[in-house]
Coordinates of C-alpha atoms and ligand atoms in Angstrom, one line a residue:
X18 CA -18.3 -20.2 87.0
X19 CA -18.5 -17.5 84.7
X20 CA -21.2 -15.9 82.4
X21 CA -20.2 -16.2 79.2
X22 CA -22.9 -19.5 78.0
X23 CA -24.6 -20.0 74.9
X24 CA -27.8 -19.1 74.3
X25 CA -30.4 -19.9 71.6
X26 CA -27.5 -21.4 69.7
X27 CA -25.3 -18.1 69.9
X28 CA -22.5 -17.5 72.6
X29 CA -23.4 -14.5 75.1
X30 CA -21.6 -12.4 77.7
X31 CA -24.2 -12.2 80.4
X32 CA -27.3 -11.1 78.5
X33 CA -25.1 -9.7 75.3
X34 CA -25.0 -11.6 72.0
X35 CA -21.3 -11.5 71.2
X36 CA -22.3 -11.4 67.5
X37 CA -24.3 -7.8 68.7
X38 CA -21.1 -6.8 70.1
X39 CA -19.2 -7.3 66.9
X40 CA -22.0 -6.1 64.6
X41 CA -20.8 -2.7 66.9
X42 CA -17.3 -3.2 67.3
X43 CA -15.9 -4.9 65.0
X44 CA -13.4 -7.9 65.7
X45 CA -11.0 -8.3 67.0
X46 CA -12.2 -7.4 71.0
X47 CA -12.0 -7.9 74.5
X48 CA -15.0 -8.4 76.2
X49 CA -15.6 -8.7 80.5
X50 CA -18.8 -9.2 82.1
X51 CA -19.3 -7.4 85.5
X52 CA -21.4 -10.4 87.2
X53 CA -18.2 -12.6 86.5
X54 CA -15.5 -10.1 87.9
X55 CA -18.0 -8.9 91.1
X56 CA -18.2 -13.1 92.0
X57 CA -15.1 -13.5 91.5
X58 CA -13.9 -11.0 93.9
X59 CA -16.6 -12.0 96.3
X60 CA -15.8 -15.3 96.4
X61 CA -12.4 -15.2 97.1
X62 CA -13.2 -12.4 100.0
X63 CA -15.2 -14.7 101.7
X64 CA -13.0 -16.9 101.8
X65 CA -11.1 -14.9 104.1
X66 CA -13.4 -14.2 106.3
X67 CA -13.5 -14.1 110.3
X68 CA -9.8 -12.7 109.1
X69 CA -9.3 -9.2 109.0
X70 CA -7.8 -8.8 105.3
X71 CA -7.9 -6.5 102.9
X72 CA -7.8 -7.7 98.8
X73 CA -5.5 -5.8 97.0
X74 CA -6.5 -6.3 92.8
X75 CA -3.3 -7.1 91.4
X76 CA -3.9 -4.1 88.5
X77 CA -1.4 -5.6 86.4
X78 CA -3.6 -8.4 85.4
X79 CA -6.4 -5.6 83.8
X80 CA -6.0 -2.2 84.3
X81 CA -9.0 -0.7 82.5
X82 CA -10.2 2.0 84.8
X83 CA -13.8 0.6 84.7
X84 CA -12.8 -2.9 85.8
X85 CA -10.6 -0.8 88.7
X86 CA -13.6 1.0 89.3
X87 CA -16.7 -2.2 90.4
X88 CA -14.0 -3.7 92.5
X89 CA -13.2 -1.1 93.9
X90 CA -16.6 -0.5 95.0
X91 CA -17.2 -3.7 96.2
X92 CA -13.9 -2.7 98.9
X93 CA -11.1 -3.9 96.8
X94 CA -7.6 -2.0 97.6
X95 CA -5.4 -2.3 94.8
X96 CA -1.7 -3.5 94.3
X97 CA 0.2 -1.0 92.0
X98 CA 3.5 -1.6 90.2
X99 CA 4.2 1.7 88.6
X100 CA 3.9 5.1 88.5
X101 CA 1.3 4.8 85.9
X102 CA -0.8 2.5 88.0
X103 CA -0.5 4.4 91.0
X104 CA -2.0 7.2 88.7
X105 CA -5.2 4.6 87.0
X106 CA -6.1 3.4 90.6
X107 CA -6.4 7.0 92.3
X108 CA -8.4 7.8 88.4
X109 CA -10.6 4.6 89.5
X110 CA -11.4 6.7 92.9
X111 CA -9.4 4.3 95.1
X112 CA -8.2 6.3 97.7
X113 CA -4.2 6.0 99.1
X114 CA -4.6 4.5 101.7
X115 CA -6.4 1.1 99.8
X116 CA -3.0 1.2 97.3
X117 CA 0.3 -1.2 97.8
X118 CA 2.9 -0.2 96.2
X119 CA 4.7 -3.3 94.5
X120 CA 8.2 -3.7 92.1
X121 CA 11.9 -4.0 92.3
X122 CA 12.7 -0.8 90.8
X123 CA 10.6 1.9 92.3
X124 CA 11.9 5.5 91.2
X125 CA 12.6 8.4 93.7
X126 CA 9.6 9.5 91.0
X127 CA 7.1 7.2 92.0
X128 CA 7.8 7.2 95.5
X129 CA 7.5 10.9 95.7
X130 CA 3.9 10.5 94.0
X131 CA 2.8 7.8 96.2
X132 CA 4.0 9.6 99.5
X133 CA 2.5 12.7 98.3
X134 CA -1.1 11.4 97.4
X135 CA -1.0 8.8 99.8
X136 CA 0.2 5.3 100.1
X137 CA -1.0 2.6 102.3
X138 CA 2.6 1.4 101.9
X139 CA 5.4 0.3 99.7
X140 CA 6.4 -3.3 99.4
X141 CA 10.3 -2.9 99.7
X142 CA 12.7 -5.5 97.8
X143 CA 15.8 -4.2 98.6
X144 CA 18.6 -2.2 100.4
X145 CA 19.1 0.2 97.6
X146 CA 15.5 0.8 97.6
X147 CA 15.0 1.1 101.4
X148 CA 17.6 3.9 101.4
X149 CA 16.2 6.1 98.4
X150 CA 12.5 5.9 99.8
X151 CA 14.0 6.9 103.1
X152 CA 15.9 9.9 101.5
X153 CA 12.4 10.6 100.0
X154 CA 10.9 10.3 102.7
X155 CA 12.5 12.6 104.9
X156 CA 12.9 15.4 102.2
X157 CA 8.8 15.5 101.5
X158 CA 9.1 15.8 105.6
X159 CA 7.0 12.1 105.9
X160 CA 7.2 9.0 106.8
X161 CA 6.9 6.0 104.5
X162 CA 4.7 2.7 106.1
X163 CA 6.6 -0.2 104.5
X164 CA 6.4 -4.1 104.4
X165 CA 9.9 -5.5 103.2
X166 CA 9.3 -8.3 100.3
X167 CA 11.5 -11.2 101.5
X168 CA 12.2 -14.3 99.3
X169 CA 11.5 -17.3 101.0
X170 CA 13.1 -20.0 98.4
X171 CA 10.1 -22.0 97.7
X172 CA 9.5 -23.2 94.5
X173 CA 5.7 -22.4 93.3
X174 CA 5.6 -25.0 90.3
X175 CA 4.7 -22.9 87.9
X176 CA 5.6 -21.7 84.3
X177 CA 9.6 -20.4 85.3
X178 CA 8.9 -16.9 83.5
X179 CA 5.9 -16.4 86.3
X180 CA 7.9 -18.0 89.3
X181 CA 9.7 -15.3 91.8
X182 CA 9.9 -17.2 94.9
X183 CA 13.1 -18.8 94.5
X184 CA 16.4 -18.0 95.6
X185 CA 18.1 -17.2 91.8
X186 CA 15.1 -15.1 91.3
X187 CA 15.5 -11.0 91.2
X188 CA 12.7 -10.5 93.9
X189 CA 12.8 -9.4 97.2
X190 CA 15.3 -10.1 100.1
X191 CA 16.8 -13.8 100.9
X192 CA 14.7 -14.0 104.1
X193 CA 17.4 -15.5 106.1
X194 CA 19.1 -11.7 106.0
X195 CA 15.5 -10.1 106.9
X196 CA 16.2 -9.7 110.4
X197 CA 19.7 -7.4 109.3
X198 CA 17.5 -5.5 106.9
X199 CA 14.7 -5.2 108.8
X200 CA 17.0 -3.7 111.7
X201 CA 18.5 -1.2 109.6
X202 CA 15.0 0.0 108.2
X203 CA 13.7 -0.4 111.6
X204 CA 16.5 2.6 112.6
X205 CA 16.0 4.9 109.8
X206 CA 13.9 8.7 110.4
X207 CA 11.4 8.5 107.3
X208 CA 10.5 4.7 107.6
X209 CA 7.4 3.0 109.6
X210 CA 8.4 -0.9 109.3
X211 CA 4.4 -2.0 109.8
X212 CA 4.8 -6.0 107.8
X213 CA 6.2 -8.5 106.2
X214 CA 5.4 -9.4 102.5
X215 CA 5.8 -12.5 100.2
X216 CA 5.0 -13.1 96.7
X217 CA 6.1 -16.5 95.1
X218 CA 4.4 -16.9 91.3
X219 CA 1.5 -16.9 89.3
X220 CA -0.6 -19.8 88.2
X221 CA 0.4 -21.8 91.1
X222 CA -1.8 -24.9 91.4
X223 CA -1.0 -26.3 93.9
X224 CA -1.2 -25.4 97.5
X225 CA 2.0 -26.7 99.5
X226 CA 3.9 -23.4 98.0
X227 CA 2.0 -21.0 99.6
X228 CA 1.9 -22.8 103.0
X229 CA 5.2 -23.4 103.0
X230 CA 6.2 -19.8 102.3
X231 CA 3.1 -18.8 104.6
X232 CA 5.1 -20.9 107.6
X233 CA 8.2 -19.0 106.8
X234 CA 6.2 -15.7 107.1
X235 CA 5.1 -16.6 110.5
X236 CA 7.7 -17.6 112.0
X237 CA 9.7 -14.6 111.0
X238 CA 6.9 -12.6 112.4
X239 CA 7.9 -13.9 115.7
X240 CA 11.3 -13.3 115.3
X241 CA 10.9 -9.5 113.9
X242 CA 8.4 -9.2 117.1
X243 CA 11.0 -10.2 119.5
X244 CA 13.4 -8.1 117.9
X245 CA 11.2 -5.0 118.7
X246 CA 9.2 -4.5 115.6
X247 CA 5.7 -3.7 115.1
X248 CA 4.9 -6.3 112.5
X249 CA 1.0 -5.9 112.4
X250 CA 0.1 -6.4 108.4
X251 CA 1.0 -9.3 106.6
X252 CA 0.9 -8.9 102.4
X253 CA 0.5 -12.7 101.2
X254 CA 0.8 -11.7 97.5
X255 CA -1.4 -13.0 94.5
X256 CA -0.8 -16.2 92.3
X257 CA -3.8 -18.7 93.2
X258 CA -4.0 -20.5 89.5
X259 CA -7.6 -20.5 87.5
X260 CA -8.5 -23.4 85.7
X261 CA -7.8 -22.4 81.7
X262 CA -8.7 -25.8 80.3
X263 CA -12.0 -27.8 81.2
X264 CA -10.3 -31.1 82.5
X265 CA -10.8 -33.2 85.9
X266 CA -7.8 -31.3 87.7
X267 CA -9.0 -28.1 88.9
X268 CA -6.8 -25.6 90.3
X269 CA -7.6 -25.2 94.4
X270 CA -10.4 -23.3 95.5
X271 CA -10.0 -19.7 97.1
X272 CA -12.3 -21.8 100.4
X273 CA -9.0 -23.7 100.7
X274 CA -6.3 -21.0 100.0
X275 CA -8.3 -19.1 102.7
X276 CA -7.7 -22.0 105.3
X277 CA -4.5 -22.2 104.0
X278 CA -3.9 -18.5 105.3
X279 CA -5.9 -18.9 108.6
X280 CA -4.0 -22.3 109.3
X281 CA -0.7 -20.3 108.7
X282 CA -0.6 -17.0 109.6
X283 CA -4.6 -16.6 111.6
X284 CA -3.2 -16.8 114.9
X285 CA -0.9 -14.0 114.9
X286 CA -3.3 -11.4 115.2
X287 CA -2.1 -9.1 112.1
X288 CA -3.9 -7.7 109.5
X289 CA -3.9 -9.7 105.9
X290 CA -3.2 -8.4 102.7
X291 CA -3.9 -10.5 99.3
X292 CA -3.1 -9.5 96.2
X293 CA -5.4 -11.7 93.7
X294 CA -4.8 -10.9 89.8
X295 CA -5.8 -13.3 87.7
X296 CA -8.2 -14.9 89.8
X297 CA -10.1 -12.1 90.0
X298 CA -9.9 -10.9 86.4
X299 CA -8.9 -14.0 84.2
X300 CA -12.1 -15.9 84.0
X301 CA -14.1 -12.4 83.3
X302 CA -13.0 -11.9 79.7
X303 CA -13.1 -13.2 76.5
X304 CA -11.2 -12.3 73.4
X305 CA -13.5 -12.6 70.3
X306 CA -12.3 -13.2 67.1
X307 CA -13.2 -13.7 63.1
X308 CA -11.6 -16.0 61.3
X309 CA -10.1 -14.3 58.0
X310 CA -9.1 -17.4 55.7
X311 CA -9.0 -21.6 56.4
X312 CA -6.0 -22.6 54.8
X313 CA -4.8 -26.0 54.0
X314 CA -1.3 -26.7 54.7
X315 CA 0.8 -29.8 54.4
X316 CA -1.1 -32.5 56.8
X317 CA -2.6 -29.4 58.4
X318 CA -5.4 -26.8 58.6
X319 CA -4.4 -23.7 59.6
X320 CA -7.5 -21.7 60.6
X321 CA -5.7 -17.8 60.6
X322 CA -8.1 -15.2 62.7
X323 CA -7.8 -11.5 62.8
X324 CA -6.5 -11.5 66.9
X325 CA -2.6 -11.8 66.8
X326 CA 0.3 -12.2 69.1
X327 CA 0.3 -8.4 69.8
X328 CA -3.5 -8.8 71.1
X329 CA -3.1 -11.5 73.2
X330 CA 0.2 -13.1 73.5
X331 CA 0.4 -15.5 76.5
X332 CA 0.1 -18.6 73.9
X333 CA 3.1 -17.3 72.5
X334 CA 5.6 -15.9 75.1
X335 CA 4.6 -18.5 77.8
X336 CA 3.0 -21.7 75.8
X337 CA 0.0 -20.9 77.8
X338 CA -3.3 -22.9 76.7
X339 CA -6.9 -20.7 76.0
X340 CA -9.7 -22.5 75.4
X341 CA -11.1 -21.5 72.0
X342 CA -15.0 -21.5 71.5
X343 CA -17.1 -21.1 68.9
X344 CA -19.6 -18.0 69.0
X345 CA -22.5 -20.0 66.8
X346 CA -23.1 -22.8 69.1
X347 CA -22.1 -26.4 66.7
X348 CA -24.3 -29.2 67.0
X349 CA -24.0 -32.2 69.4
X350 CA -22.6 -34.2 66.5
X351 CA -20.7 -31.7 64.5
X352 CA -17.5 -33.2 63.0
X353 CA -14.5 -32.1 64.9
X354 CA -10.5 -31.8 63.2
X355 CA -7.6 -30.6 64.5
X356 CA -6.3 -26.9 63.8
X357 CA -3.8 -24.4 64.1
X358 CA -5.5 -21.7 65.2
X359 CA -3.0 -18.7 64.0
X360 CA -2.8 -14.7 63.7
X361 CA -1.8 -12.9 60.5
X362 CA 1.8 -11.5 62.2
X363 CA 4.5 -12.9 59.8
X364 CA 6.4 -14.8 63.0
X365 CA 5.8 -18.7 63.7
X366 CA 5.4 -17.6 67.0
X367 CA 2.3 -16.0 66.2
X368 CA 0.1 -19.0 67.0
X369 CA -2.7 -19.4 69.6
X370 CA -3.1 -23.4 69.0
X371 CA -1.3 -26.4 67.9
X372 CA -3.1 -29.3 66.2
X373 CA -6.6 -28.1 68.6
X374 CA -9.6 -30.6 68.1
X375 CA -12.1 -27.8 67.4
X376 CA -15.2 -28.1 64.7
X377 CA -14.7 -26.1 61.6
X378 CA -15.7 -22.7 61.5
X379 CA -16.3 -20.9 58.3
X380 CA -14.2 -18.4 57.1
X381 CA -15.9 -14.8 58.1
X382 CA -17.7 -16.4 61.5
X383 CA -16.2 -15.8 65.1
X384 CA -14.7 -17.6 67.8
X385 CA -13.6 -16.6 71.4
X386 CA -10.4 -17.3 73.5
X387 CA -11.1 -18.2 77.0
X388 CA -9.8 -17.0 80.1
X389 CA -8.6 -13.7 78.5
X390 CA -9.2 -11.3 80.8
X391 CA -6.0 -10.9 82.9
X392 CA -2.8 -10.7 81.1
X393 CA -4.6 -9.7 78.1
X394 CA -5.7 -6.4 76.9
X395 CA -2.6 -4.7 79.5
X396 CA 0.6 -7.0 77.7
X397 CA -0.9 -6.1 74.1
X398 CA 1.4 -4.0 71.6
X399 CA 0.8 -2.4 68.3
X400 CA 3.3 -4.3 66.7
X401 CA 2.9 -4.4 62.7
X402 CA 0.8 -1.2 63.2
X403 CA -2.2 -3.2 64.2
X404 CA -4.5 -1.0 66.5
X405 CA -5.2 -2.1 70.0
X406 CA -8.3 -3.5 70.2
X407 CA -11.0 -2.4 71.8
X408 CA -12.2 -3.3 75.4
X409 CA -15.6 -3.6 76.3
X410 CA -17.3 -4.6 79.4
X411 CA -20.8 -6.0 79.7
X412 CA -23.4 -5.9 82.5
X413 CA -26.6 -7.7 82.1
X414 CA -28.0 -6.5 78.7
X415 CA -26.2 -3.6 78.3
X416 CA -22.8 -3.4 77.1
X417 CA -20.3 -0.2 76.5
X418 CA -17.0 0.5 74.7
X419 CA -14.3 0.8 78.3
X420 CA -11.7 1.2 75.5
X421 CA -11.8 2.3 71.5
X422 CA -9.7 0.9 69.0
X423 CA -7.9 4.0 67.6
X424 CA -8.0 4.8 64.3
X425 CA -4.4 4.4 62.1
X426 CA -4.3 8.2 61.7
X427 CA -4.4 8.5 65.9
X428 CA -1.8 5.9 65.7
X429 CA 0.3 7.5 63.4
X430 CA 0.1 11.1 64.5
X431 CA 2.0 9.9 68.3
X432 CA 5.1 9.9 65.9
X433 CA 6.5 12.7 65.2
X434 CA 8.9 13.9 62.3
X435 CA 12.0 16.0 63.3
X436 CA 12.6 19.1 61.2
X437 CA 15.4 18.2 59.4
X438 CA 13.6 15.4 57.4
Ligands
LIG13 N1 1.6 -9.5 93.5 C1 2.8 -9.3 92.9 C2 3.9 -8.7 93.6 C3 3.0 -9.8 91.5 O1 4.2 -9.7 90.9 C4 1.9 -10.4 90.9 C5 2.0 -10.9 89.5 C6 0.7 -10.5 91.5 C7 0.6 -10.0 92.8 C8 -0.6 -11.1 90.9 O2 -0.4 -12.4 90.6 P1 -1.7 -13.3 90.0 O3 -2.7 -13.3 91.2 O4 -2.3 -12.5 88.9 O5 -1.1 -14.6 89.7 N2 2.0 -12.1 82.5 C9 1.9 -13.4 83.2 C10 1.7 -13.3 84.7 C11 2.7 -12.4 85.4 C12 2.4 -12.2 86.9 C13 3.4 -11.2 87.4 N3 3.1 -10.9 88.8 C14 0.9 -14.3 82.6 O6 0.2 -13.9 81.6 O7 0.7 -15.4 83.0

């Protein structure tokens, strides 16, 4: 459920007529609503309850530092990937010890910043990786808490771009050679082995993934334990799909993933780390958008907005469906035809629907993209010099600007001329 619902004919977030928004704004933007984020995170922690767990925010998903900021008061920890992450979430108040550290490649860099302003601890993914932060480690004259990320070749189903559970993919360790790594990490000065972590997609709909990696996580906790290992935290990862389209087949809910987890891992008495992205930020956003010009093609109508593949460009990079609303409410028995809903950027590619049964919307009014709120505002680019857009976030009747769009002279000063041209 979410709170984006039409009222007196005209789409609102919460108690915020989109078309107020715009008349402030300008199109195109991003807008979240603050009751659908705080259920959403609610929801899927009490679904793990009677379990004592910590949700880590996948950050990645939407990094504003106001969206950081309400989960993070409603207990949220927060699962980092960079430098830059590690930086937003400490801006958004959450202190070290509620931040994972995630990735493949960390730096001696971001190591150095996490161990200095505290880390509840880095997910490791490989050898390479164990020995830097080690090295690290010792010469800030601390000790790094670390889960190692092993792979437990299970296929999640799921788009292949989004899939990292799998034995060909670049994540983590194979897990049939945890129990060597683990015993080297276990030996080393500057490293406190305190879990095991596993992380095998995104969008996965389906639950037999997760329970069969989940099995393999708990019966390698047995084996680490007999080898002598404190293995008291278990990071489960994110990638629990949302339903993007409205059809009959609805993705499972966080109730079930929960028993999933206590089925799985419950017994074993460690603590359990999730770290939710898009469930959690996903159905909380809209992307709102005029349309500029209804063209007829060949056989086609091509309805072109002013959003673009550099706003939002899961449609285009992963074929990935958004339902498209729009913001004046049509009638029952409005005629519908089928459109291709597209952006201005001169690349074929820069299309958000293909042949979509929509009802015609007049060139000038709005629309919205669904589900926009995780992997949308934080993949956006300013390619063909078109501004980010701005972010806002509402909550009840009020709503505020959590990001501006710059203006093309902001844009255009961050480049800078050498002095021989
Ligand atoms: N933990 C780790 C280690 C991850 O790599 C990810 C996502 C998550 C948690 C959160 O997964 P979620 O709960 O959001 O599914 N840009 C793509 C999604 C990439 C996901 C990358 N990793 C998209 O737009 O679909």
């Amino acid at each position: 459920m979410d709170h984006f619902l039409y009222k007196d004919g005209v789409l609102n977030a919460e108690d915020v007529l989109l078309t107020d928004i715009a008349a402030t704004v300008g199109t195109p933007f991003y807008v979240y609503s603050t009751a659908t984020l705080s259920r959403h995170f609610r929801v899927f922690d009490e679904a793990l309850e009677g379990m004592d767990h910590l949700v880590c925010y996948a950050m990645k998903a939407n990094s504003n530092i106001a969206v950081l900021k309400i989960l993070a008061e409603l207990g949220a920890g927060m699962d980092v990937v960079s430098g830059g992450e590690y930086t937003r979430a400490k801006a958004a108040g959450v202190p070290g010890n509620r931040i994972v550290f995630s990735g493949v490649g960390k730096t001696r860099e971001e190591m150095n910043l996490a161990l200095i302003n505290g880390i509840r601890q880095f997910n490791v993914e490989s050898e390479p990786e164990l020995k830097i932060l080690n090295e690290v480690a010792i010469s800030l004259g601390s000790i790094a808490p670390i889960t190692i990320r092993v792979n437990p070749d299970v296929d999640a189903k799921t788009h292949a771009k989004i899939s990292t559970g799998k034995s060909e993919d670049k994540f983590g360790i194979p897990i049939a050679k945890a129990r060597e790594v683990y015993a080297i990490a276990g030996s080393m000065q500057g490293i406190d082995v305190v879990g095991i972590d596993v992380h095998i997609g995104s969008q996965i709909t389906d639950l037999e993934p997760f329970r069969l990696a989940y099995q393999k996580v708990a019966e390698l906790t047995k084996v680490l334990r007999g080898d002598g290992h404190n293995i008291r935290r278990l990071d489960l990862g994110g990638g629990l799909g949302i339903p993007y389209e409205q059809t009959n087949q609805a993705p499972p809910l966080p109730v079930d993933y929960g028993k999933v987890v206590r089925d799985t891992v419950g017994h074993l008495g460690c603590e359990i780390e999730i770290e939710p992205g898009r469930l959690l930020a996903g159905n909380a956003g809209l992307l709102v958008s005029s349309v500029i010009y209804n063209k007829a093609g060949e056989g086609r109508n091509f309805m072109i907005v002013d959003a673009a593949m550099n706003d939002l460009i899961r449609p285009a990079m992963y074929d990935a469906h958004h339902d498209i609303l729009p913001i004046i409410e049509p009638d029952i028995d409005a005629d519908q035809q089928q459109f291709d809903v597209v952006g201005p950027v001169c690349e074929s590619g820069d299309t958000f629907a293909k042949q979509r049964t929509l009802t015609p919307v007049a060139d000038g009014e709005m629309i919205a993209f669904r589900s926009a709120g995780a992997y949308g505002a934080v993949m956006a680019s300013e390619y063909n010099t078109r501004p980010m857009i701005p972010e806002v976030l509402v909550h009840g009747d009020q709503f505020a600007v959590i990001r501006k769009r710059p203006s093309f002279d902001e844009m255009i000063k961050r480049d800078i001329l050498p002095e021989w041209l």
